[in-house]
Coordinates of C-alpha atoms and ligand atoms in Angstrom, one line a residue:
M1 CA 62.2 119.0 92.6
T2 CA 58.5 119.3 91.6
A3 CA 56.6 121.8 93.6
A4 CA 54.0 120.2 95.8
G5 CA 51.8 123.3 95.9
T6 CA 51.8 126.2 93.4
G7 CA 49.9 129.5 93.3
R8 CA 49.8 132.6 91.2
G9 CA 48.9 136.3 91.8
Q10 CA 48.6 138.8 89.0
G11 CA 50.3 142.1 88.8
K12 CA 48.2 145.2 88.4
V13 CA 48.1 148.8 87.5
L14 CA 45.9 151.4 89.0
L15 CA 44.1 153.2 86.1
C16 CA 42.8 155.8 88.5
G17 CA 42.2 156.6 92.1
E18 CA 45.3 155.7 94.1
H19 CA 45.6 157.5 97.4
A20 CA 42.0 158.8 97.2
V21 CA 40.9 155.2 97.6
V22 CA 42.4 155.1 101.1
Y23 CA 39.7 157.7 102.1
G24 CA 36.6 156.0 100.7
H25 CA 36.7 157.3 97.1
P26 CA 36.6 154.6 94.4
A27 CA 39.6 153.4 92.3
I28 CA 39.8 151.4 89.1
A29 CA 42.4 148.7 89.0
L30 CA 43.4 146.5 86.2
A31 CA 45.2 143.1 86.3
V32 CA 47.9 142.8 83.6
D33 CA 49.7 140.0 81.9
R34 CA 52.5 139.8 84.4
G35 CA 52.6 138.2 87.8
T36 CA 54.2 136.2 90.6
D37 CA 54.3 132.4 91.1
V38 CA 55.0 130.6 94.3
G39 CA 56.0 127.0 94.6
L40 CA 56.1 125.1 97.9
T41 CA 57.8 121.8 98.6
R42 CA 58.2 120.0 101.9
H43 CA 61.8 119.4 103.1
D44 CA 63.6 118.7 106.4
G45 CA 65.0 121.7 108.2
P46 CA 64.0 125.4 108.6
T47 CA 61.6 127.0 106.1
T48 CA 63.7 128.6 103.3
V49 CA 62.7 131.3 100.8
Q50 CA 64.3 131.7 97.4
S51 CA 63.1 135.0 95.9
P52 CA 64.0 137.8 93.6
H53 CA 62.5 140.2 96.2
T54 CA 65.5 141.3 98.4
D55 CA 63.1 143.0 100.8
P56 CA 63.4 141.3 104.3
R57 CA 59.7 141.7 104.7
V58 CA 59.2 138.9 102.2
S59 CA 60.5 136.3 104.8
D60 CA 58.3 137.9 107.5
A61 CA 55.3 137.6 105.1
V62 CA 56.1 134.0 104.3
L63 CA 56.4 133.1 108.0
R64 CA 53.0 134.7 108.7
V65 CA 51.5 132.0 106.4
L66 CA 53.9 129.0 106.7
P67 CA 55.4 127.1 109.6
P68 CA 59.1 128.0 110.5
E69 CA 60.2 124.5 109.7
G70 CA 59.7 122.1 106.9
M71 CA 59.1 124.1 103.7
R72 CA 61.0 125.3 100.7
V73 CA 59.5 128.4 99.1
E74 CA 60.4 129.4 95.6
V75 CA 59.2 132.8 94.3
S76 CA 59.4 133.9 90.7
T77 CA 58.0 137.0 89.1
D78 CA 58.2 139.1 85.9
L79 CA 56.8 142.1 87.8
P80 CA 59.2 145.0 88.6
V81 CA 59.4 144.7 92.4
G82 CA 58.4 147.7 94.5
R83 CA 57.2 149.8 91.6
G84 CA 53.5 150.1 92.2
M85 CA 52.5 147.1 90.1
G86 CA 51.2 145.2 93.1
S87 CA 54.2 142.9 93.5
S88 CA 53.6 142.5 97.3
A89 CA 49.9 141.7 96.7
A90 CA 50.7 139.3 93.9
L91 CA 53.2 137.6 96.3
A92 CA 50.6 137.4 99.0
V93 CA 47.9 136.0 96.7
A94 CA 50.3 133.5 95.2
L95 CA 51.5 132.3 98.6
V96 CA 47.9 131.9 100.0
R97 CA 47.0 129.9 96.9
A98 CA 50.1 127.7 97.0
K99 CA 49.5 126.9 100.6
A100 CA 45.9 125.9 99.9
A101 CA 47.0 123.8 96.9
L102 CA 49.5 122.0 99.2
A103 CA 46.7 121.2 101.6
G104 CA 44.4 120.2 98.7
E105 CA 41.9 123.0 99.5
H106 CA 40.1 125.3 97.1
L107 CA 39.7 128.9 98.2
D108 CA 37.1 131.2 96.6
L109 CA 38.1 134.8 95.8
D110 CA 36.8 136.1 99.1
A111 CA 38.8 133.6 101.1
V112 CA 41.9 134.4 99.1
Y113 CA 41.4 138.1 99.8
E114 CA 40.9 137.6 103.5
A115 CA 43.9 135.4 103.8
A116 CA 46.2 137.6 101.7
M117 CA 45.3 141.0 103.4
P118 CA 47.3 140.4 106.6
I119 CA 50.4 139.7 104.4
E120 CA 49.8 142.9 102.4
R121 CA 49.5 144.8 105.7
A122 CA 52.9 143.5 106.8
F123 CA 54.3 145.3 103.7
H124 CA 52.2 148.5 103.6
G125 CA 50.7 149.2 107.0
N126 CA 47.2 150.3 106.1
P127 CA 46.5 149.2 102.5
S128 CA 43.1 149.8 101.0
G129 CA 43.0 146.2 99.7
V130 CA 42.6 147.2 96.0
D131 CA 45.9 145.5 95.0
V132 CA 45.0 142.2 96.6
A133 CA 41.5 142.2 95.2
V134 CA 42.5 142.7 91.6
S135 CA 45.5 140.4 91.9
A136 CA 43.2 137.6 93.0
R137 CA 40.4 138.2 90.6
G138 CA 42.1 139.5 87.4
G139 CA 40.2 141.7 85.0
C140 CA 39.2 145.3 85.7
L141 CA 37.8 146.1 89.1
W142 CA 35.9 149.0 90.6
F143 CA 37.0 149.1 94.2
E144 CA 35.7 151.1 97.2
R145 CA 36.7 150.7 100.8
G146 CA 33.4 151.0 102.5
R147 CA 32.7 151.1 106.3
D148 CA 31.0 147.7 106.1
G149 CA 33.7 146.1 103.9
A150 CA 35.1 146.6 100.5
V151 CA 33.0 147.0 97.3
R152 CA 34.7 145.0 94.5
Q153 CA 32.8 145.2 91.2
P154 CA 34.1 143.8 87.9
L155 CA 34.1 146.2 85.0
E156 CA 34.3 145.6 81.3
I157 CA 37.2 147.2 79.6
G158 CA 38.1 147.4 75.9
D159 CA 41.4 146.2 74.3
V160 CA 43.4 149.0 75.9
Q161 CA 47.1 149.1 75.2
L162 CA 49.4 150.1 77.9
V163 CA 53.0 151.1 78.3
V164 CA 54.7 151.0 81.6
L165 CA 57.7 153.4 82.1
D166 CA 59.9 152.5 85.0
S167 CA 61.5 155.3 87.1
G168 CA 64.1 152.8 88.2
H169 CA 63.5 153.1 91.9
A170 CA 60.9 152.2 94.4
G171 CA 58.5 154.6 96.2
D172 CA 57.8 153.8 99.9
T173 CA 54.1 153.2 99.8
A174 CA 53.6 153.4 103.6
A175 CA 55.5 156.7 103.9
L176 CA 53.7 158.2 100.9
V177 CA 50.3 157.2 102.2
A178 CA 51.3 158.7 105.6
G179 CA 52.5 161.9 103.9
V180 CA 49.1 162.3 102.2
A181 CA 47.4 161.8 105.5
A182 CA 49.6 164.4 107.1
G183 CA 48.6 166.9 104.4
R184 CA 44.9 166.6 105.2
P185 CA 42.5 168.5 105.3
G186 CA 44.5 170.5 102.7
N187 CA 44.6 167.5 100.4
D188 CA 40.9 166.7 100.6
A189 CA 39.8 168.8 97.6
A190 CA 42.3 167.1 95.4
L191 CA 41.4 163.6 96.7
A192 CA 37.7 164.4 96.0
A193 CA 38.6 165.6 92.5
I194 CA 40.4 162.2 92.0
G195 CA 37.2 160.4 93.1
D196 CA 35.3 162.4 90.4
L197 CA 37.8 161.4 87.8
V198 CA 37.4 157.8 88.7
H199 CA 33.6 158.1 88.0
Q200 CA 34.4 159.6 84.6
A201 CA 36.9 156.9 83.8
R202 CA 34.3 154.3 84.4
S203 CA 32.4 155.6 81.3
A204 CA 35.6 155.8 79.3
L205 CA 36.9 152.3 79.5
H206 CA 36.2 151.6 75.8
D207 CA 37.7 154.9 74.6
P208 CA 41.5 155.2 74.9
D209 CA 41.5 158.9 74.0
A210 CA 39.0 159.8 76.7
L211 CA 40.6 157.5 79.2
G212 CA 44.0 158.9 78.5
A213 CA 42.9 162.4 79.1
I214 CA 41.4 161.4 82.4
L215 CA 44.7 159.7 83.4
S216 CA 46.7 162.9 82.6
E217 CA 44.2 164.9 84.7
N218 CA 44.5 162.4 87.5
H219 CA 48.3 162.8 87.4
A220 CA 48.0 166.5 87.9
R221 CA 45.9 165.9 91.0
L222 CA 48.5 163.4 92.3
R223 CA 51.1 166.1 91.9
E224 CA 49.0 168.4 94.0
I225 CA 49.0 166.0 96.9
G226 CA 52.8 165.7 96.7
V227 CA 53.3 162.1 95.5
S228 CA 54.8 162.8 92.1
T229 CA 58.4 163.6 91.4
P230 CA 60.1 165.7 88.7
Q231 CA 61.2 162.4 87.1
L232 CA 57.7 161.0 87.0
D233 CA 56.4 164.3 85.6
D234 CA 59.1 164.0 82.8
L235 CA 58.0 160.4 82.1
V236 CA 54.4 161.5 81.7
Q237 CA 55.5 164.2 79.3
L238 CA 57.7 161.8 77.4
A239 CA 54.8 159.4 76.8
C240 CA 52.4 162.1 75.8
S241 CA 54.9 163.7 73.4
A242 CA 55.3 160.3 71.8
G243 CA 51.6 160.2 71.1
A244 CA 50.1 158.5 74.1
C245 CA 46.5 159.3 74.8
G246 CA 47.5 160.1 78.4
A247 CA 49.7 159.0 81.2
K248 CA 50.0 159.2 85.0
L249 CA 52.0 157.8 87.8
S250 CA 50.4 154.5 88.9
G251 CA 50.6 153.2 92.4
A252 CA 51.9 155.2 95.4
G253 CA 54.3 157.4 93.5
G254 CA 57.6 158.8 94.8
G255 CA 59.2 156.6 92.2
G256 CA 57.7 153.4 90.8
I257 CA 56.1 153.6 87.4
V258 CA 54.3 155.8 84.9
L259 CA 51.4 154.2 83.0
A260 CA 50.5 155.4 79.5
V261 CA 47.4 154.5 77.6
T262 CA 48.2 154.5 73.9
R263 CA 47.1 153.5 70.5
E264 CA 50.8 153.3 69.4
P265 CA 52.7 151.4 72.0
D266 CA 55.8 151.1 69.7
A267 CA 56.1 154.8 69.4
V268 CA 56.1 155.2 73.2
L269 CA 58.5 152.3 73.6
R270 CA 60.9 153.8 71.1
A271 CA 60.8 157.2 72.8
A272 CA 61.5 155.6 76.1
E273 CA 64.4 153.6 74.7
G274 CA 65.8 156.8 73.1
A275 CA 65.7 158.5 76.5
G276 CA 67.3 155.5 78.2
V277 CA 64.2 154.7 80.2
S278 CA 63.2 151.1 80.9
A279 CA 59.7 150.4 79.5
F280 CA 57.5 147.6 78.4
G281 CA 54.1 147.1 77.0
C282 CA 51.3 145.2 78.7
V283 CA 47.6 144.4 78.3
P284 CA 44.7 143.5 80.6
W285 CA 44.7 140.0 82.0
H286 CA 41.4 138.2 82.5
A287 CA 40.9 135.0 84.5
Ligands
LIG1 C1 49.1 151.6 96.1 O1 49.2 150.7 95.0 C2 47.8 152.3 96.1 C3 47.6 153.3 97.3 O2 46.3 153.9 97.1 C4 47.6 152.6 98.6 C5 46.4 151.7 98.8 O3 45.4 151.8 98.2 O4 46.6 150.8 99.7 C6 48.6 154.5 97.3

């Protein structure tokens, strides 16, 4: 059956600034060439959801947006789900866009952001909004959660080559964010140091060596606030030993992925394969 409304949300990686962004520090997020598609068709009977996401919150999210009767929802994705690549934000953005397409409406980026955020909240409690913003817009984005609304500023980035190393299990974003909150004010110095690194990264977006070094430093600060794991530390080490310019956990941590900036993706991918680690290369995605 041909979908009557379709929508797409891009996946993302956080280059720098996760967790600190929740407390008003900036973050830099980058949309990548993977994402989620939603197709909607009308049918008789209860709304059904066919999805590779096994998380029951997916049906809750869908029913926040769609009526309980009359729709068939098909979700497809090439993002690893629940690994910090913004799969829930990509789903939210794709769903909002598919619904608008079905109604023959055009939504601008702000409208997509506003409509997708309640869905993202159903997954993650108190998200900063960075994942939704970059999923909707694509490209590289400076993001700050201000008192009077979020600052979302596009940034230029060079042809950076990335390798994603998958820990094989999901981190619980809401629990990790709550853990960092419980560790304040002790965590505040590390969170501020992450904010400083994000400012430095902004000037290094065309220099993989400088950017990589900042990522590795950011990882060290994320360890300090307790969101890394021995496995993620090992994956950072594995990527750097294979010649990556630098690496860090990306997303909430506790599992999820490690992101490496590299001039030699094949070398990092070979090292990952040799260690039995699932990994793939990706590049920035621009609208
Ligand atoms: C999750 O991708 C990033 C966090 O900073 C949470 C958020 O910004 O909502 C950990």
